[in-house]
Amino acid sequence: MVYDLLIPTAIIGGIGLLSGLGLSIASKKFEVKVDERVGMIREVLPGANCGACGQTGCDAFAEGVVEGKCKPNACPVGGQEVADKIGEILGVKAEAAVVKVARVMCSGTYESCKQKYEYSGIEDCAAAAPLFGGPSACTYGCVGLGNCKRACPFDAIVMINGLARIIESRCKACEKCVASCPKRIIKIVPKSNEYTVACSSLDKGAVVRKNCTVGCIGCGKCSKVCQHGAIEVQGTLAKINPDACINCSECIGVCPTGAIKKYKCEI
Amino acid sequence: MELFYIVMEALSRLGSLMTITISALLVKNFVLSQFLGICPFLGVSKKLSTATGMGFAVTFVMTIASLVTRLLYNRLLVTYGLEYLQTILFILVIAALVQLVEIILKKFVPPLYRALGIYLPLITTNCAVLGVALLNVDVGYDVLESTVYGFAAGLGFTLALVLFAGVREKLEYSNIPESFKGLPIALISAAFVSLAFFGFQGLLGI
C-alpha cells in the first residue's frame, strides 16, 4: 500500500530533480552575460523603438551605448533629460543634445499652388508622385496625401489643405517622415533655428511663379540683406545655413513671395 | 535465404516508417488536420523567417520528447504499472526540454530567440508536443517508430507554419476590407489551407 504511493512519487520526483539538475548545469554552461547597465539604460529610454538614433530600437541603442558604439545623447526623442540620466548610469557627463525638429520645405497648399490634374487613385504620395510628378503643378512640392502623417509615430503631422504641417511641440525628429516622403522635402533642422526657406523647387523663377504663389524664385534679396552670410542662393533656391543664422528676421521682410517662414521657437 | 529474409524485414520496416512519416506530414498533419498547436500557428506565422525557426524548434522538441517519453513510458511506467502517470510525466519532460532549447537558443541564436519571444516558452504548453507523446502510447508505436513519428509531426508542423506564413506575407500586401484586417482574414485563410490538406485524406488508406 505504501509502495503504491511511494513509487510514483519517487519516479516523478526523481525525474523532476534530474531534469532540474540538468537544466541548472546547462544554464551555467551556456550562460549569456548581460551588462546590468544595459537594463538600467533601457529603463530610462522612451521606449518608442522609433529608430531615430540609428539603431534598430531602444534595446539595441541601450546595448550600443554600453558598448561605446553610440553616444549617450544620441536619442533625439529623450533629449537632454534622457542623455543626463544615461550619463549618470555610465558615470560620464553627457554632452548637450542639440534639439532638432522636422520641417516641411514647401508651402504649397491647394490655394497657393495650382493643380495639374485631379488625382483619384489610392491615398498614397508614393503612388501619386510618379504620375507626372504628382497632382500639384510644382513637381518638387508636397503631394499632400499624407504618407508622412501615417509614418509619424508621435502624431505630430497634420495635413492642412494639401500640405503637411508639423506640430513642432510633438515632433521628436525621429526622421520617419523624412524617409516616407517621395519628394524628400522634409528636412531635420535645429529647433533653435527659427527661419526656414519653405520651398524646395529647383525650377526657374518664372516657372515657380506660374505654378505657385509662395515659392522661392531665387531673386537673392534675402541673401543680400543678410548681414551674417547665412543665406546662399544655390541655383534658383535660397538656403539658410542654420549654423550662421542668428534669427534676426531681416530676410523675412524682403522676401517678395513669402517663401521664408518663421517657425515659433518653443524651447 | 536468411539474408533475403533480413533484407525483406528491413524493407518492410522502412516501408512502415515511411507510411508513418507521410501520414504525420500530410494526411494527419498536426496543425491542419488534427488542429493541435493552433496558438503558435497563428502567433508566429507572420514572418517566414520566424516561422521556420519556430518550426525547427518545435521539431527538435517533438523528436527528443517522443524518444524520451516513449523510453520512460516503456522502462518505468509499464514496469511499475503506473500508466496513469503518463500525462504528468510527459509534461514534466517536455517542460524541461523546452527550457533546454531556450537556453541553447539564447546562447547560440539570439536573433531567433528574440524573434520567437513568448512563443518559445509556450512550446511547453503546446498541445501538439504533448499530443505526439500521448498518441505514440495510444497507437502503440515502438521506440524507433515513436521517434520517427515525433520528427515527422514536427516537420508537418513546420510545413504548415511555413505555408501559412507565406500566405500571410501575401495578405500583407492585399487590399482587405477594413473589418477583415488582421486576425479575421488570418483565420479565414487558415481554414482554406486546412481545407486543402483535407485533400490528402484517403491517401495511403489511413
PDB file of N, CA and C in Angstrom, chain A residues 57-108:
ATOM      1  N   GLY A  57      16.275  49.738 -32.395  1.00  0.00           N
ATOM      2  CA  GLY A  57      15.257  50.023 -31.394  1.00  0.00           C
ATOM      3  C   GLY A  57      15.923  50.420 -30.103  1.00  0.00           C
ATOM      4  N   CYS A  58      15.121  50.620 -29.057  1.00  0.00           N
ATOM      5  CA  CYS A  58      15.675  51.083 -27.784  1.00  0.00           C
ATOM      6  C   CYS A  58      16.609  50.047 -27.162  1.00  0.00           C
ATOM      7  N   ASP A  59      16.283  48.764 -27.322  1.00  0.00           N
ATOM      8  CA  ASP A  59      17.139  47.711 -26.766  1.00  0.00           C
ATOM      9  C   ASP A  59      18.530  47.774 -27.392  1.00  0.00           C
ATOM     10  N   ALA A  60      18.535  47.876 -28.727  1.00  0.00           N
ATOM     11  CA  ALA A  60      19.804  47.907 -29.444  1.00  0.00           C
ATOM     12  C   ALA A  60      20.589  49.157 -29.083  1.00  0.00           C
ATOM     13  N   PHE A  61      19.867  50.280 -28.877  1.00  0.00           N
ATOM     14  CA  PHE A  61      20.535  51.534 -28.513  1.00  0.00           C
ATOM     15  C   PHE A  61      21.195  51.406 -27.145  1.00  0.00           C
ATOM     16  N   ALA A  62      20.451  50.814 -26.182  1.00  0.00           N
ATOM     17  CA  ALA A  62      20.995  50.633 -24.830  1.00  0.00           C
ATOM     18  C   ALA A  62      22.270  49.801 -24.878  1.00  0.00           C
ATOM     19  N   GLU A  63      22.243  48.731 -25.674  1.00  0.00           N
ATOM     20  CA  GLU A  63      23.433  47.898 -25.814  1.00  0.00           C
ATOM     21  C   GLU A  63      24.574  48.684 -26.461  1.00  0.00           C
ATOM     22  N   GLY A  64      24.195  49.454 -27.497  1.00  0.00           N
ATOM     23  CA  GLY A  64      25.191  50.233 -28.215  1.00  0.00           C
ATOM     24  C   GLY A  64      25.873  51.257 -27.333  1.00  0.00           C
ATOM     25  N   VAL A  65      25.099  51.901 -26.443  1.00  0.00           N
ATOM     26  CA  VAL A  65      25.672  52.912 -25.565  1.00  0.00           C
ATOM     27  C   VAL A  65      26.669  52.274 -24.611  1.00  0.00           C
ATOM     28  N   VAL A  66      26.297  51.135 -24.055  1.00  0.00           N
ATOM     29  CA  VAL A  66      27.186  50.462 -23.105  1.00  0.00           C
ATOM     30  C   VAL A  66      28.464  49.996 -23.806  1.00  0.00           C
ATOM     31  N   GLU A  67      28.312  49.519 -25.045  1.00  0.00           N
ATOM     32  CA  GLU A  67      29.481  49.052 -25.782  1.00  0.00           C
ATOM     33  C   GLU A  67      30.315  50.200 -26.337  1.00  0.00           C
ATOM     34  N   GLY A  68      29.780  51.419 -26.238  1.00  0.00           N
ATOM     35  CA  GLY A  68      30.518  52.577 -26.720  1.00  0.00           C
ATOM     36  C   GLY A  68      30.309  52.859 -28.187  1.00  0.00           C
ATOM     37  N   LYS A  69      29.364  52.148 -28.815  1.00  0.00           N
ATOM     38  CA  LYS A  69      29.116  52.380 -30.240  1.00  0.00           C
ATOM     39  C   LYS A  69      28.239  53.607 -30.470  1.00  0.00           C
ATOM     40  N   CYS A  70      27.392  53.928 -29.492  1.00  0.00           N
ATOM     41  CA  CYS A  70      26.505  55.082 -29.633  1.00  0.00           C
ATOM     42  C   CYS A  70      26.844  56.123 -28.577  1.00  0.00           C
ATOM     43  N   LYS A  71      26.556  57.378 -28.902  1.00  0.00           N
ATOM     44  CA  LYS A  71      26.754  58.437 -27.919  1.00  0.00           C
ATOM     45  C   LYS A  71      25.570  58.464 -26.966  1.00  0.00           C
ATOM     46  N   PRO A  72      25.804  58.790 -25.710  1.00  0.00           N
ATOM     47  CA  PRO A  72      24.699  58.832 -24.748  1.00  0.00           C
ATOM     48  C   PRO A  72      23.620  59.841 -25.125  1.00  0.00           C
ATOM     49  N   ASN A  73      23.993  60.868 -25.885  1.00  0.00           N
ATOM     50  CA  ASN A  73      22.996  61.898 -26.223  1.00  0.00           C
ATOM     51  C   ASN A  73      22.356  61.657 -27.589  1.00  0.00           C
ATOM     52  N   ALA A  74      22.527  60.448 -28.123  1.00  0.00           N
ATOM     53  CA  ALA A  74      22.064  60.201 -29.496  1.00  0.00           C
ATOM     54  C   ALA A  74      20.564  59.951 -29.599  1.00  0.00           C
ATOM     55  N   CYS A  75      19.870  59.860 -28.450  1.00  0.00           N
ATOM     56  CA  CYS A  75      18.428  59.613 -28.524  1.00  0.00           C
ATOM     57  C   CYS A  75      17.689  60.938 -28.686  1.00  0.00           C
ATOM     58  N   PRO A  76      17.183  61.237 -29.892  1.00  0.00           N
ATOM     59  CA  PRO A  76      16.536  62.534 -30.112  1.00  0.00           C
ATOM     60  C   PRO A  76      15.177  62.644 -29.432  1.00  0.00           C
ATOM     61  N   VAL A  77      14.564  61.515 -29.152  1.00  0.00           N
ATOM     62  CA  VAL A  77      13.248  61.544 -28.522  1.00  0.00           C
ATOM     63  C   VAL A  77      13.367  61.932 -27.062  1.00  0.00           C
ATOM     64  N   GLY A  78      14.324  61.326 -26.374  1.00  0.00           N
ATOM     65  CA  GLY A  78      14.500  61.599 -24.946  1.00  0.00           C
ATOM     66  C   GLY A  78      15.135  62.947 -24.684  1.00  0.00           C
ATOM     67  N   GLY A  79      15.968  63.410 -25.629  1.00  0.00           N
ATOM     68  CA  GLY A  79      16.590  64.711 -25.484  1.00  0.00           C
ATOM     69  C   GLY A  79      17.557  64.780 -24.313  1.00  0.00           C
ATOM     70  N   GLN A  80      17.694  65.992 -23.791  1.00  0.00           N
ATOM     71  CA  GLN A  80      18.670  66.272 -22.745  1.00  0.00           C
ATOM     72  C   GLN A  80      18.421  65.444 -21.487  1.00  0.00           C
ATOM     73  N   GLU A  81      17.161  65.313 -21.148  1.00  0.00           N
ATOM     74  CA  GLU A  81      16.795  64.631 -19.897  1.00  0.00           C
ATOM     75  C   GLU A  81      17.329  63.198 -19.868  1.00  0.00           C
ATOM     76  N   VAL A  82      17.052  62.483 -20.974  1.00  0.00           N
ATOM     77  CA  VAL A  82      17.492  61.091 -21.058  1.00  0.00           C
ATOM     78  C   VAL A  82      19.006  61.025 -21.160  1.00  0.00           C
ATOM     79  N   ALA A  83      19.586  61.957 -21.908  1.00  0.00           N
ATOM     80  CA  ALA A  83      21.047  61.971 -22.050  1.00  0.00           C
ATOM     81  C   ALA A  83      21.705  62.116 -20.682  1.00  0.00           C
ATOM     82  N   ASP A  84      21.145  62.992 -19.829  1.00  0.00           N
ATOM     83  CA  ASP A  84      21.687  63.178 -18.485  1.00  0.00           C
ATOM     84  C   ASP A  84      21.605  61.904 -17.671  1.00  0.00           C
ATOM     85  N   LYS A  85      20.436  61.248 -17.763  1.00  0.00           N
ATOM     86  CA  LYS A  85      20.239  60.018 -16.983  1.00  0.00           C
ATOM     87  C   LYS A  85      21.208  58.924 -17.419  1.00  0.00           C
ATOM     88  N   ILE A  86      21.380  58.823 -18.760  1.00  0.00           N
ATOM     89  CA  ILE A  86      22.307  57.807 -19.269  1.00  0.00           C
ATOM     90  C   ILE A  86      23.722  58.121 -18.814  1.00  0.00           C
ATOM     91  N   GLY A  87      24.071  59.413 -18.852  1.00  0.00           N
ATOM     92  CA  GLY A  87      25.391  59.839 -18.398  1.00  0.00           C
ATOM     93  C   GLY A  87      25.612  59.449 -16.947  1.00  0.00           C
ATOM     94  N   GLU A  88      24.572  59.613 -16.136  1.00  0.00           N
ATOM     95  CA  GLU A  88      24.650  59.260 -14.722  1.00  0.00           C
ATOM     96  C   GLU A  88      24.940  57.771 -14.550  1.00  0.00           C
ATOM     97  N   ILE A  89      24.215  56.952 -15.343  1.00  0.00           N
ATOM     98  CA  ILE A  89      24.387  55.495 -15.243  1.00  0.00           C
ATOM     99  C   ILE A  89      25.794  55.088 -15.668  1.00  0.00           C
ATOM    100  N   LEU A  90      26.282  55.711 -16.732  1.00  0.00           N
ATOM    101  CA  LEU A  90      27.602  55.351 -17.249  1.00  0.00           C
ATOM    102  C   LEU A  90      28.718  56.043 -16.481  1.00  0.00           C
ATOM    103  N   GLY A  91      28.344  57.060 -15.677  1.00  0.00           N
ATOM    104  CA  GLY A  91      29.352  57.795 -14.931  1.00  0.00           C
ATOM    105  C   GLY A  91      30.125  58.772 -15.774  1.00  0.00           C
ATOM    106  N   VAL A  92      29.532  59.247 -16.877  1.00  0.00           N
ATOM    107  CA  VAL A  92      30.195  60.287 -17.673  1.00  0.00           C
ATOM    108  C   VAL A  92      29.245  61.471 -17.825  1.00  0.00           C
ATOM    109  N   LYS A  93      29.828  62.615 -18.138  1.00  0.00           N
ATOM    110  CA  LYS A  93      28.991  63.784 -18.361  1.00  0.00           C
ATOM    111  C   LYS A  93      28.553  63.782 -19.823  1.00  0.00           C
ATOM    112  N   ALA A  94      27.252  63.817 -20.024  1.00  0.00           N
ATOM    113  CA  ALA A  94      26.760  63.801 -21.397  1.00  0.00           C
ATOM    114  C   ALA A  94      26.897  65.180 -22.022  1.00  0.00           C
ATOM    115  N   GLU A  95      27.278  65.212 -23.296  1.00  0.00           N
ATOM    116  CA  GLU A  95      27.328  66.490 -23.992  1.00  0.00           C
ATOM    117  C   GLU A  95      25.908  66.966 -24.242  1.00  0.00           C
ATOM    118  N   ALA A  96      25.780  68.262 -24.406  1.00  0.00           N
ATOM    119  CA  ALA A  96      24.449  68.813 -24.638  1.00  0.00           C
ATOM    120  C   ALA A  96      23.871  68.247 -25.928  1.00  0.00           C
ATOM    121  N   ALA A  97      22.637  67.831 -25.864  1.00  0.00           N
ATOM    122  CA  ALA A  97      21.980  67.307 -27.056  1.00  0.00           C
ATOM    123  C   ALA A  97      21.371  68.462 -27.836  1.00  0.00           C
ATOM    124  N   VAL A  98      21.613  68.500 -29.135  1.00  0.00           N
ATOM    125  CA  VAL A  98      21.004  69.528 -29.969  1.00  0.00           C
ATOM    126  C   VAL A  98      19.577  69.098 -30.277  1.00  0.00           C
ATOM    127  N   VAL A  99      18.614  69.918 -29.852  1.00  0.00           N
ATOM    128  CA  VAL A  99      17.223  69.561 -30.097  1.00  0.00           C
ATOM    129  C   VAL A  99      16.896  69.877 -31.549  1.00  0.00           C
ATOM    130  N   LYS A 100      16.425  68.877 -32.251  1.00  0.00           N
ATOM    131  CA  LYS A 100      16.135  69.080 -33.661  1.00  0.00           C
ATOM    132  C   LYS A 100      14.653  68.896 -33.930  1.00  0.00           C
ATOM    133  N   VAL A 101      14.247  69.305 -35.093  1.00  0.00           N
ATOM    134  CA  VAL A 101      12.845  69.228 -35.445  1.00  0.00           C
ATOM    135  C   VAL A 101      12.747  69.023 -36.961  1.00  0.00           C
ATOM    136  N   ALA A 102      11.669  68.388 -37.380  1.00  0.00           N
ATOM    137  CA  ALA A 102      11.468  68.196 -38.819  1.00  0.00           C
ATOM    138  C   ALA A 102      10.692  69.372 -39.386  1.00  0.00           C
ATOM    139  N   ARG A 103      11.075  69.823 -40.577  1.00  0.00           N
ATOM    140  CA  ARG A 103      10.311  70.885 -41.223  1.00  0.00           C
ATOM    141  C   ARG A 103      10.006  70.528 -42.665  1.00  0.00           C
ATOM    142  N   VAL A 104       8.796  70.884 -43.092  1.00  0.00           N
ATOM    143  CA  VAL A 104       8.403  70.616 -44.471  1.00  0.00           C
ATOM    144  C   VAL A 104       8.869  71.777 -45.328  1.00  0.00           C
ATOM    145  N   MET A 105       9.738  71.514 -46.270  1.00  0.00           N
ATOM    146  CA  MET A 105      10.300  72.565 -47.117  1.00  0.00           C
ATOM    147  C   MET A 105       9.379  72.830 -48.307  1.00  0.00           C
ATOM    148  N   CYS A 106       8.142  73.189 -48.007  1.00  0.00           N
ATOM    149  CA  CYS A 106       7.160  73.510 -49.039  1.00  0.00           C
ATOM    150  C   CYS A 106       6.025  74.273 -48.373  1.00  0.00           C
ATOM    151  N   SER A 107       5.465  75.249 -49.071  1.00  0.00           N
ATOM    152  CA  SER A 107       4.322  75.981 -48.516  1.00  0.00           C
ATOM    153  C   SER A 107       3.113  75.870 -49.419  1.00  0.00           C
ATOM    154  N   GLY A 108       3.201  75.009 -50.426  1.00  0.00           N
ATOM    155  CA  GLY A 108       2.154  74.989 -51.443  1.00  0.00           C
ATOM    156  C   GLY A 108       0.877  74.277 -51.020  1.00  0.00           C
TER     157      GLY A 108
END
